[in-house]
Amino acid sequence: MTQHDTEGHAGEERRGAAGSGGAGALAVLELLSRQEPPERFAELVDQARQSGVEGAELAELTRAVHLATGVGHALARRERCEAGLDALADTARDLTLSYGLEDLLRTVVRRAKRLLDLDLVCLALSYGTAQEVRVVHASEGVLTPLDQAGCATALDEDGLGALVHARGEPVWTEDYLQDRRFAHTAGLDAFVRNEGLRAVLAVPLRVGGVVAGVLYGVDRRARRYTSGEVALVASLADLAAVAAGRAGLLDRTRAEVAELEQDSSRARTALTRMRYTGEAHGRIMNLILAGGDLRHVAEAAGDALDACVVIRDPGGRVLASTGEFEGLDEAAVAKAALDAHAGRRPVRADTAAGLDAHHAHEGDEGVAARHRTWVAPVIAGSEDLGVLVVRAAVPLTGEDERLLELAAQSVALLLLMQRSTAVAEGPVRDELLDDLLTEPRHAPQQITQRARRLGLDLRRPHVVVVARAEGGEPGRAVVWASSYAYRMSGLKTVQGGSVVLLLPGTDASAAAKAVSAELGPLLGHPVSVGAAGPGWSADSVSRLYQEALRCLDAMSALGGAGTAASVDDLGFLGLLLSDDHDVDGFIQSAIGPVLEYDAERFTDLIRTLEAYFASGGSPTNAAEALHVHPNTVSRRLERIGELLGTEWQRPGQVLEVQLALRLQRTRDVLARRRVTVTEPRPAASAVDRTGPALGG
């Protein structure tokens, strides 16, 4: 409509209002049909008065305006109601969508704010059967910088919310601070006053007759909420309660589904790891059945665990290894081994040792290395067969621990199989060693062929060890010796109640100590061990056996029962016990450095030693015999101490030094006599030269 048309209508309305009552009523109807605002109706009455209309006509016009205003208000209320119902329907439709609980509650709050044109709307849900925990989930509206949730929290605990929870019905107030129908608290009143809040509407969210939460509408002006507005918000709250229950159930279902998916993923991972563990264990078992040795088993276990693996026997000796451990804490490994055998399961080395002051000096790298170091027991029934020491590249998982346990069981099985094989081959191997020890010997060629069939090469260096248990039954020692000889690629037999071992190697002393260290703890009582060697032929075995027996008898005679030693360990006694009488070796071990020093520098340290001992250990008397100053003798003795060691004058070593000097002097005399026989010289001169040496 143009401005001219509007002015024309307004002129007609003024003329109608100034004319008859019918024309005035028609003007009112025209305004009503155009849904003009109420002030336009008031203008009709004012214009009529100005035009001189009065009396019944003015009263009729006033009545018509009043009725039209009422009809306008009714139409407005109806429109608002229809709009509210439409909004409620839209809300119901929205609530059927797949909202999460938080999104759904925010949607409810926004719709409630628009329905009643509120300044602030917030929603608090209650948890627990007694509604002891109330949490604000959503709010809509702008407050001061104070906590937005503080309003609903305060109202929910002390104000209208408490009445709603108690009655289960909507509660509202036109002016909160002026309303005395409920208890006021200083804290809540101060909060409401600071926020400028006045009218408050609280509507319950009911689920099955239980108040599950409260929807709050707040205005900063005094406001009387109509029953229609309250009913509209209550309907929205009921819809929200149902939807919230459904959304909560949906959220719980989603959480359960997510948890089930995680469980399924973990189960698939565990199944994969179990399958991998089974396959790795199968590979190890196939190696064992195919005749693989401990080294092959260690390599297979190391590949499966991505780790370095060492197999040790009960005495700590390495049986097989896939690499070197750097910085291995032996104390932690020893304690872990004890814990592993006690619990019959793998144990982490740092768990067994603990991060105490003993390890406080270690850095992160040392702690990490111990964190990846595991010890698994190798056991068969109650018998300790050793341990597996593993250092993994990364920390082991539960499935890795199971694989480590299976690997240890596989090693135990292999050791038992080796023992069984040794027992099965025992009679043949024992018979061979018996023949090697017996006089007269069989044909060397026959002995060599028999040894070759058993995988032995008697031309390589070997030692003979004789072990005698000092108490107890020898049965366990014999069984152990069969397994030990098989592991060491040697031979075993029993002679005179003692275990005899023929072992590869050149160090008889080390072999004796190794046998004692392993057999003694197994039997639980002392074991005397004597050893001799090395030898390089089949013919040497009997001789080494006799020397080892004499060594064992000498140890017993000297009170050394329960110890381990070789012929070389007994010093000059070993020289007497040995069949080959290695005089050169004895002299070299006792005074060799002094002889070499004299030969290189043309000194007289040997003569000084002889004079020193001949004079009863007196440097002064020795100087007189040598025709030198006593200080010279003292300096020579200091030099001898540097060559032979600071303890050369202890009684045991002094005896060996004196015996070596006598042997060396005797050899020199005999050598000169051989020269005398080939080149005749006056007898007196020879006697003159050798006489003092033999005497001194």
XYZ file of C-alpha atoms in Angstrom:
696
model
C 0.000 0.000 0.000
C 1.288 3.473 -0.960
C 1.537 6.425 1.341
C -1.411 8.028 -0.479
C -3.568 4.961 0.087
C -2.573 4.856 3.765
C -3.461 8.515 4.191
C -6.763 7.873 2.413
C -7.658 5.035 4.726
C -6.705 7.102 7.735
C -8.933 9.953 6.537
C -11.825 7.557 5.991
C -11.283 6.086 9.477
C -11.319 9.600 11.001
C -14.462 10.518 9.099
C -16.040 7.201 10.053
C -15.138 7.656 13.678
C -16.558 11.181 13.594
C -19.781 9.996 11.909
C -22.338 7.506 13.052
C -21.737 4.680 15.440
C -21.990 2.134 12.620
C -19.268 3.888 10.709
C -17.078 3.922 13.878
C -17.549 0.203 14.428
C -16.671 -0.412 10.780
C -13.440 1.540 11.228
C -12.605 -0.589 14.273
C -13.222 -3.766 12.259
C -11.005 -2.500 9.480
C -8.161 -1.923 11.981
C -8.760 -5.332 13.471
C -8.682 -6.994 10.056
C -5.335 -5.398 9.311
C -4.038 -6.451 12.778
C -3.050 -2.910 13.623
C -1.319 -2.336 16.959
C -3.488 -1.360 20.001
C -2.407 2.291 19.886
C -4.188 2.709 16.549
C -7.455 1.773 18.253
C -6.863 4.332 20.958
C -6.325 6.943 18.272
C -9.908 6.311 16.971
C -11.377 7.177 20.332
C -9.234 10.306 20.641
C -10.168 11.436 17.156
C -13.851 10.882 17.885
C -13.641 13.058 20.983
C -11.848 15.746 19.026
C -14.610 15.621 16.384
C -17.249 16.250 19.026
C -18.616 12.757 19.256
C -19.984 12.095 22.693
C -22.621 10.368 24.599
C -23.900 7.010 23.378
C -21.934 7.125 20.163
C -18.650 7.677 22.009
C -19.516 4.935 24.484
C -20.372 2.565 21.621
C -17.092 3.373 19.888
C -15.173 2.910 23.128
C -16.894 -0.420 23.666
C -16.065 -1.512 20.116
C -12.408 -0.540 20.583
C -12.276 -2.466 23.873
C -13.741 -5.565 22.294
C -11.444 -5.285 19.301
C -8.440 -4.983 21.625
C -9.557 -8.113 23.483
C -10.023 -9.958 20.217
C -6.535 -8.816 19.152
C -5.049 -10.077 22.414
C -6.879 -13.368 22.016
C -5.642 -13.726 18.469
C -2.109 -12.883 19.620
C -2.325 -15.475 22.393
C -3.631 -17.980 19.910
C -0.804 -17.210 17.535
C 1.699 -17.529 20.347
C 0.114 -20.813 21.378
C 0.203 -22.066 17.802
C 3.792 -20.898 17.501
C 4.593 -22.664 20.772
C 2.909 -25.842 19.582
C 4.766 -25.605 16.292
C 7.988 -25.058 18.155
C 7.113 -27.959 20.452
C 6.459 -30.166 17.447
C 9.711 -29.053 15.858
C 11.478 -29.770 19.122
C 9.893 -33.213 19.337
C 11.034 -33.897 15.786
C 14.534 -32.623 16.536
C 14.738 -34.720 19.659
C 14.147 -37.842 17.619
C 17.402 -37.257 15.788
C 20.602 -39.005 16.857
C 21.860 -36.369 19.251
C 24.420 -37.023 21.873
C 23.262 -36.150 25.362
C 25.159 -32.864 25.536
C 23.981 -31.710 22.093
C 20.395 -32.668 22.898
C 20.373 -30.683 26.136
C 21.778 -27.620 24.381
C 18.969 -27.927 21.800
C 16.349 -28.059 24.564
C 17.798 -24.992 26.266
C 17.817 -22.956 23.051
C 14.196 -23.886 22.221
C 12.975 -23.040 25.721
C 14.663 -19.632 25.559
C 12.951 -18.812 22.255
C 9.527 -20.152 23.300
C 9.177 -17.808 26.291
C 11.589 -15.051 25.225
C 13.637 -15.613 28.389
C 16.894 -13.885 29.322
C 18.591 -17.047 30.566
C 17.801 -20.752 30.413
C 19.824 -23.514 32.003
C 19.346 -27.190 32.676
C 20.703 -29.315 35.513
C 20.576 -33.114 35.589
C 20.690 -35.173 38.770
C 22.717 -38.360 39.176
C 22.283 -40.996 41.833
C 19.198 -42.480 43.438
C 19.100 -39.759 46.071
C 19.937 -36.949 43.625
C 23.016 -36.244 45.652
C 25.034 -35.098 42.636
C 23.689 -32.377 40.337
C 25.599 -31.183 37.314
C 24.700 -28.336 34.976
C 24.916 -29.654 31.434
C 23.779 -26.728 29.308
C 22.888 -23.038 29.540
C 21.791 -20.346 27.108
C 22.000 -16.619 27.726
C 24.566 -14.042 28.672
C 25.556 -13.356 32.248
C 28.281 -11.265 33.758
C 31.769 -12.796 33.872
C 30.663 -14.855 36.877
C 30.195 -18.575 36.373
C 27.213 -19.174 34.085
C 26.496 -22.481 35.729
C 26.486 -20.870 39.163
C 22.892 -19.681 38.761
C 21.422 -23.123 38.116
C 23.700 -24.752 40.661
C 22.633 -22.348 43.392
C 18.941 -22.577 42.483
C 19.163 -26.359 42.270
C 20.673 -26.726 45.727
C 18.846 -24.092 47.769
C 16.065 -22.334 45.852
C 13.262 -23.325 43.514
C 15.105 -26.468 42.460
C 14.784 -27.879 45.950
C 10.977 -27.380 45.802
C 10.793 -28.962 42.349
C 12.738 -32.019 43.516
C 10.523 -32.259 46.591
C 7.135 -31.737 44.852
C 7.835 -33.005 41.356
C 5.841 -30.047 39.899
C 6.718 -26.727 38.183
C 7.450 -23.783 40.492
C 7.751 -20.153 39.456
C 8.050 -16.717 41.004
C 7.409 -13.238 39.629
C 10.203 -11.698 41.721
C 12.556 -14.131 43.422
C 13.948 -11.795 46.077
C 10.474 -10.636 47.116
C 8.889 -14.103 47.197
C 8.747 -15.668 50.689
C 7.187 -18.992 49.759
C 10.526 -20.742 50.010
C 13.596 -20.480 52.198
C 16.206 -17.918 51.263
C 19.920 -18.225 51.887
C 22.350 -15.352 52.073
C 24.640 -16.830 49.455
C 21.891 -17.516 46.914
C 20.225 -14.120 47.474
C 23.564 -12.366 47.008
C 24.139 -14.259 43.782
C 20.667 -13.410 42.415
C 21.041 -9.772 43.436
C 24.489 -9.443 41.829
C 23.242 -11.013 38.601
C 20.119 -8.838 38.505
C 17.769 -11.828 38.309
C 14.061 -11.488 39.187
C 11.501 -13.831 37.607
C 12.378 -17.550 37.760
C 10.540 -20.556 36.328
C 11.633 -24.094 37.322
C 10.148 -27.110 35.519
C 10.983 -30.752 36.393
C 12.318 -33.304 33.927
C 10.448 -36.436 34.992
C 11.449 -39.959 34.040
C 9.124 -42.645 35.337
C 7.801 -40.430 38.115
C 11.298 -39.486 39.280
C 12.685 -35.981 38.882
C 15.831 -36.468 36.839
C 16.604 -32.775 36.405
C 15.262 -29.243 36.352
C 14.861 -26.767 33.456
C 15.277 -23.147 34.625
C 14.012 -20.033 32.847
C 15.177 -16.702 34.279
C 14.264 -13.065 33.480
C 15.917 -9.880 34.646
C 12.510 -8.204 34.963
C 9.479 -8.997 37.036
C 7.244 -11.284 35.029
C 4.094 -13.284 35.658
C 4.249 -16.608 33.818
C 0.886 -17.692 32.484
C -0.432 -21.204 32.873
C -0.085 -21.692 29.115
C 3.571 -20.710 29.225
C 4.214 -23.004 32.151
C 2.382 -25.854 30.419
C 4.335 -25.258 27.233
C 7.683 -25.377 29.004
C 6.529 -28.380 31.049
C 5.687 -30.231 27.837
C 9.079 -29.325 26.453
C 10.689 -30.594 29.672
C 8.767 -33.885 29.436
C 9.936 -34.331 25.858
C 13.445 -33.430 26.917
C 13.333 -35.960 29.772
C 12.312 -38.770 27.429
C 14.855 -37.727 24.822
C 17.540 -37.314 27.485
C 16.834 -40.810 28.739
C 17.032 -42.125 25.199
C 20.182 -40.096 24.498
C 21.734 -41.277 27.749
C 20.900 -44.849 26.817
C 22.312 -44.208 23.358
C 25.474 -42.746 24.848
C 25.830 -45.717 27.164
C 25.200 -48.050 24.261
C 27.795 -46.233 22.190
C 30.245 -46.403 25.086
C 29.551 -50.106 25.475
C 29.954 -50.633 21.745
C 33.225 -48.690 21.799
C 34.377 -50.741 24.767
C 33.359 -53.932 22.980
C 35.280 -52.777 19.924
C 38.310 -52.133 22.090
C 37.890 -55.540 23.722
C 37.544 -57.078 20.288
C 40.655 -55.269 19.104
C 42.545 -56.400 22.194
C 41.254 -59.926 21.687
C 42.365 -59.909 18.054
C 45.757 -58.577 19.089
C 46.023 -61.175 21.828
C 44.937 -63.891 19.391
C 47.562 -62.729 16.915
C 50.197 -62.733 19.632
C 49.057 -66.172 20.812
C 49.246 -67.460 17.249
C 52.711 -65.941 16.900
C 53.732 -67.463 20.244
C 52.458 -70.851 19.155
C 54.259 -70.637 15.822
C 57.508 -69.542 17.483
C 57.244 -72.366 20.015
C 56.547 -74.765 17.162
C 59.680 -73.628 15.350
C 61.762 -74.155 18.481
C 60.306 -77.622 19.019
C 60.949 -78.524 15.364
C 64.570 -77.465 15.837
C 64.868 -79.739 18.844
C 63.232 -82.674 17.051
C 65.483 -82.100 14.045
C 68.559 -82.465 16.256
C 69.299 -78.791 16.896
C 71.585 -77.916 19.790
C 71.295 -75.256 22.482
C 72.790 -72.574 20.255
C 70.096 -73.101 17.625
C 67.379 -72.964 20.279
C 68.862 -69.745 21.728
C 68.963 -68.167 18.262
C 65.343 -69.142 17.541
C 64.184 -67.745 20.905
C 66.176 -64.551 20.321
C 64.604 -64.043 16.890
C 61.102 -64.599 18.266
C 61.600 -62.210 21.195
C 63.819 -59.697 19.348
C 66.306 -60.172 22.140
C 69.757 -61.416 23.054
C 69.521 -64.808 24.799
C 72.042 -66.591 27.021
C 71.517 -70.119 28.369
C 73.339 -70.811 31.635
C 73.746 -73.968 33.673
C 73.058 -74.074 37.442
C 76.645 -73.006 38.132
C 76.336 -69.915 35.943
C 78.448 -71.283 33.073
C 77.308 -70.167 29.621
C 76.006 -73.129 27.607
C 74.888 -71.104 24.571
C 74.572 -67.435 23.661
C 73.369 -65.244 20.809
C 75.539 -62.260 21.767
C 77.310 -60.392 24.533
C 75.483 -58.534 27.292
C 77.049 -55.167 28.059
C 76.786 -53.905 31.611
C 74.909 -56.961 32.887
C 74.140 -56.613 36.587
C 75.135 -60.060 37.821
C 73.800 -59.396 41.320
C 70.369 -58.542 39.920
C 70.475 -61.581 37.619
C 71.419 -63.881 40.510
C 68.538 -62.616 42.650
C 66.151 -62.812 39.708
C 67.246 -66.420 39.136
C 66.377 -67.305 42.727
C 62.985 -65.596 42.437
C 62.350 -67.234 39.054
C 62.997 -70.734 40.407
C 60.938 -70.026 43.523
C 57.975 -68.750 41.502
C 58.606 -71.086 38.527
C 58.051 -68.180 36.128
C 60.118 -65.525 34.310
C 61.199 -62.560 36.446
C 62.413 -59.145 35.348
C 65.878 -58.370 36.665
C 65.100 -54.845 37.929
C 61.955 -56.120 39.713
C 64.042 -58.671 41.556
C 66.878 -56.279 42.384
C 64.822 -53.196 43.160
C 65.888 -49.618 42.448
C 67.783 -49.221 45.707
C 70.921 -47.327 46.602
C 73.006 -50.063 45.027
C 71.746 -48.919 41.614
C 71.452 -45.201 42.384
C 74.592 -44.424 40.379
C 73.119 -45.865 37.190
C 71.769 -43.558 34.514
C 68.566 -43.911 32.538
C 70.298 -46.246 30.087
C 71.337 -48.651 32.850
C 67.860 -48.682 34.371
C 66.314 -49.237 30.931
C 68.701 -52.130 30.265
C 67.705 -53.831 33.522
C 64.060 -53.102 32.730
C 64.452 -55.172 29.540
C 66.475 -57.966 31.175
C 64.512 -61.095 32.118
C 65.505 -64.353 33.761
C 63.488 -67.518 33.080
C 63.994 -70.752 35.052
C 64.982 -73.915 33.189
C 63.478 -76.618 35.377
C 62.362 -80.229 35.067
C 60.116 -81.140 37.952
C 62.039 -79.986 41.002
C 65.461 -80.158 39.322
C 67.267 -76.939 38.502
C 68.769 -77.186 35.012
C 69.807 -73.536 34.703
C 68.335 -70.245 33.507
C 67.634 -68.244 30.359
C 68.877 -64.650 30.558
C 67.167 -62.412 28.004
C 67.730 -58.759 27.151
C 65.014 -57.550 24.796
C 65.169 -54.604 22.430
C 61.849 -53.356 23.865
C 60.001 -54.232 27.097
C 58.283 -57.627 26.905
C 54.492 -57.953 26.865
C 52.441 -60.632 28.582
C 52.489 -62.807 25.463
C 56.268 -62.339 25.221
C 56.600 -63.544 28.812
C 54.612 -66.641 27.880
C 56.889 -67.237 24.891
C 59.926 -66.827 27.145
C 58.469 -69.408 29.523
C 57.862 -71.811 26.628
C 61.411 -71.272 25.364
C 62.755 -72.136 28.825
C 60.637 -75.313 28.831
C 62.028 -76.183 25.395
C 65.578 -75.756 26.674
C 64.739 -78.005 29.632
C 63.377 -80.606 27.234
C 66.516 -80.433 25.103
C 68.753 -80.813 28.159
C 66.740 -83.843 29.286
C 66.993 -85.309 25.784
C 70.740 -84.769 25.836
C 70.907 -86.431 29.224
C 68.843 -89.354 27.959
C 71.099 -89.633 24.927
C 74.118 -89.549 27.177
C 72.619 -92.266 29.364
C 71.736 -94.352 26.297
C 75.246 -93.971 24.897
C 76.745 -94.223 28.348
C 77.810 -97.877 28.264
C 79.591 -97.439 24.918
C 81.297 -94.212 25.953
C 82.147 -95.579 29.404
C 83.671 -98.671 27.807
C 85.868 -96.519 25.590
C 87.191 -94.501 28.534
C 87.697 -97.685 30.540
C 89.828 -99.049 27.726
C 91.818 -95.808 27.556
C 92.568 -96.075 31.281
C 93.443 -99.770 31.230
C 96.904 -101.288 30.766
C 97.871 -102.876 28.407
C 96.112 -100.653 25.909
C 94.227 -101.809 22.848
C 95.579 -101.142 19.409
C 95.820 -97.337 18.944
C 94.146 -97.489 15.544
C 91.134 -99.318 16.981
C 90.834 -96.840 19.847
C 90.987 -93.916 17.430
C 88.247 -95.368 15.233
C 85.970 -95.988 18.210
C 86.510 -92.439 19.450
C 85.790 -91.015 15.994
C 82.456 -92.869 15.857
C 81.520 -91.096 19.112
C 82.538 -87.719 17.720
C 85.835 -87.481 19.628
C 89.289 -86.561 18.370
C 91.893 -87.648 20.917
C 94.600 -85.794 19.004
C 93.163 -82.536 20.264
C 94.174 -81.297 23.739
C 92.309 -82.890 26.625
C 92.475 -83.138 30.396
C 91.471 -85.828 32.887
C 89.391 -84.922 35.952
C 88.750 -87.293 38.875
C 85.932 -86.324 41.287
C 85.313 -88.087 44.582
C 82.201 -87.326 46.660
C 83.047 -86.885 50.331
C 79.939 -88.626 51.663
C 76.518 -89.538 50.307
C 75.535 -91.910 47.559
C 77.446 -91.626 44.268
C 74.353 -92.309 42.139
C 73.414 -88.677 41.523
C 77.049 -87.830 40.767
C 77.171 -90.557 38.109
C 73.947 -89.343 36.452
C 75.207 -85.773 36.500
C 78.575 -86.829 35.081
C 76.870 -88.498 32.102
C 75.011 -85.290 31.244
C 78.052 -83.101 31.912
C 80.359 -85.209 29.729
C 77.782 -85.147 26.927
C 77.426 -81.366 27.147
C 81.199 -80.906 27.179
C 81.770 -83.389 24.320
C 83.839 -85.617 26.593
C 83.762 -89.059 28.206
C 82.826 -90.322 31.640
C 83.305 -93.500 33.635
C 83.476 -94.641 37.239
C 86.675 -96.047 38.710
C 87.049 -97.024 42.363
C 83.966 -95.097 43.440
C 85.206 -91.892 41.791
C 83.876 -90.210 38.677
C 86.466 -89.919 35.901
C 85.975 -87.354 33.129
C 87.940 -86.940 29.927
C 87.241 -83.363 28.776
C 88.502 -81.240 25.898
C 90.705 -78.306 26.889
C 94.180 -77.256 27.974
C 93.526 -75.840 31.475
C 93.253 -78.717 33.943
C 92.896 -76.371 36.917
C 89.904 -74.558 35.376
C 88.282 -77.883 34.479
C 88.631 -79.111 38.072
C 87.098 -75.927 39.493
C 84.185 -76.053 37.023
C 83.361 -79.644 37.978
C 83.546 -78.813 41.692
C 81.385 -75.674 41.304
C 78.590 -77.602 39.572
C 78.719 -81.017 41.261
C 79.158 -79.814 44.847
C 75.909 -77.769 45.054
C 74.029 -80.563 43.281
C 75.071 -83.221 45.817
C 74.855 -80.903 48.817
C 78.174 -82.091 50.305
C 81.893 -81.534 49.538
C 83.503 -83.006 46.447
C 87.267 -83.474 46.046
C 88.431 -82.949 42.477
C 91.898 -83.600 41.040
C 92.934 -82.964 37.458
C 95.923 -83.362 35.160
C 96.769 -82.391 31.626
C 96.769 -81.458 28.907
C 97.485 -84.460 26.672
C 97.420 -84.782 22.879
C 97.021 -88.492 22.201
C 95.127 -91.603 23.260
C 98.244 -92.910 24.986
C 98.344 -89.889 27.311
C 94.939 -90.569 28.889
C 96.129 -93.337 31.214
C 99.152 -91.290 32.333
C 96.989 -88.207 33.024
C 94.552 -90.372 34.959
C 97.337 -91.662 37.220
C 98.598 -88.111 37.801
C 95.076 -86.905 38.644
C 94.699 -89.788 41.123
C 98.025 -88.944 42.781
C 96.953 -85.285 42.892
C 93.690 -86.298 44.574
C 95.567 -88.488 47.096
C 98.054 -85.710 47.816
C 95.184 -83.249 48.444
C 93.618 -85.685 50.912
C 96.962 -86.263 52.662
C 97.486 -82.510 52.961
C 94.002 -81.941 54.438
C 92.557 -80.538 51.223
C 89.536 -82.817 50.982
C 86.540 -81.065 49.420
C 88.666 -78.771 47.239
C 89.641 -78.760 43.562
C 93.177 -78.569 42.148
C 95.365 -79.761 39.307
C 98.917 -81.068 39.293
C 100.130 -77.602 38.277
C 98.357 -76.045 41.269
C 100.473 -78.128 43.699
C 103.799 -76.476 42.766
C 106.859 -78.670 43.390
C 104.535 -81.427 44.651
C 103.055 -81.466 41.194
C 106.540 -81.953 39.817
C 106.935 -85.016 41.998
C 103.462 -86.338 41.149
C 103.806 -85.846 37.400
C 105.019 -88.649 35.188
C 106.740 -86.380 32.700
C 108.621 -84.391 35.432
C 108.593 -81.059 33.657
C 111.732 -79.649 35.327
C 112.071 -76.841 32.804
C 108.498 -75.756 33.422
C 108.973 -75.814 37.189
C 112.219 -73.795 37.066
C 110.670 -71.315 34.680
C 107.599 -70.813 36.885
C 109.714 -70.369 40.047
C 112.769 -68.279 38.976
C 112.358 -67.813 35.234
C 112.169 -63.955 35.334
C 115.460 -63.816 37.333
C 117.251 -66.135 34.899
C 116.092 -64.048 31.955
C 117.175 -60.816 33.680
C 120.699 -62.197 34.298
C 120.959 -63.442 30.723
C 119.932 -60.123 29.223
C 121.931 -57.790 31.517
C 124.848 -60.029 32.622
C 123.968 -59.566 36.308
C 124.445 -61.935 39.258
C 120.967 -62.054 40.751
C 120.950 -65.903 40.787
C 124.303 -66.009 42.644
C 122.975 -63.371 45.024
C 119.902 -65.537 45.734
C 122.088 -68.597 46.374
C 124.354 -66.647 48.730
C 121.356 -65.092 50.481
C 119.785 -68.474 51.212
C 123.176 -70.042 52.110
C 123.728 -67.295 54.705
C 120.388 -67.960 56.379
C 118.675 -64.944 54.875
C 121.259 -62.390 56.057
C 122.093 -59.683 53.488
C 125.291 -58.792 55.416
C 126.644 -62.370 55.421
C 125.655 -62.746 51.782
C 127.620 -59.573 50.948
C 130.705 -60.994 52.663
C 130.389 -64.256 50.688
C 129.995 -62.312 47.427
C 132.702 -59.762 48.345
C 130.322 -56.817 47.706
C 128.876 -54.057 49.841
C 125.709 -54.927 51.821
C 123.816 -52.141 50.038
C 124.527 -53.896 46.736
C 122.932 -57.071 48.077
C 119.913 -55.068 49.310
C 119.435 -53.452 45.893
C 119.698 -56.846 44.186
C 117.113 -58.316 46.556
C 114.754 -55.408 45.748
C 115.198 -56.113 42.051
C 114.448 -59.812 42.657
C 111.270 -58.767 44.498
C 110.222 -56.732 41.462
C 110.781 -59.740 39.180
C 109.205 -62.496 41.347
C 106.553 -60.459 43.129
C 106.294 -58.872 46.540
C 105.410 -62.192 48.204
C 108.418 -64.159 46.932
C 109.835 -64.546 50.452
C 106.738 -66.234 51.890
C 107.548 -69.752 53.143
C 105.765 -71.646 50.369
C 107.248 -69.629 47.529
C 110.696 -69.521 49.165
C 110.706 -73.326 49.233
C 109.904 -73.499 45.528
C 112.543 -70.845 44.722
C 115.201 -72.773 46.700
C 114.208 -76.045 45.006
C 114.360 -74.401 41.590
C 117.839 -72.963 42.408
C 119.063 -76.419 43.410
C 117.641 -77.983 40.255
C 119.141 -75.259 38.082
C 122.567 -75.586 39.757
C 122.468 -79.374 39.417
C 121.596 -79.107 35.731
C 124.525 -76.724 35.244
C 126.897 -79.165 37.006
C 125.684 -82.073 34.906
C 126.039 -80.004 31.735
C 129.634 -79.120 32.607
C 130.389 -82.754 33.371
C 129.135 -83.724 29.925
C 131.533 -81.187 28.547
C 134.313 -82.681 30.717
C 133.688 -86.127 29.265
C 133.930 -84.918 25.692
C 136.883 -82.565 26.382
C 139.154 -84.046 29.140
C 140.267 -81.511 31.707
C 142.056 -81.798 35.050
C 139.636 -83.384 37.539
C 140.673 -81.043 40.309
C 139.653 -77.956 38.408
C 136.179 -79.362 37.729
C 135.716 -80.220 41.352
C 136.972 -76.809 42.381
C 134.374 -75.074 40.197
C 131.344 -77.162 41.201
C 132.109 -77.911 44.787
C 131.017 -74.653 46.341
C 127.743 -74.570 44.311
C 126.590 -78.058 45.361
C 127.479 -77.198 48.929
C 125.818 -73.832 48.941
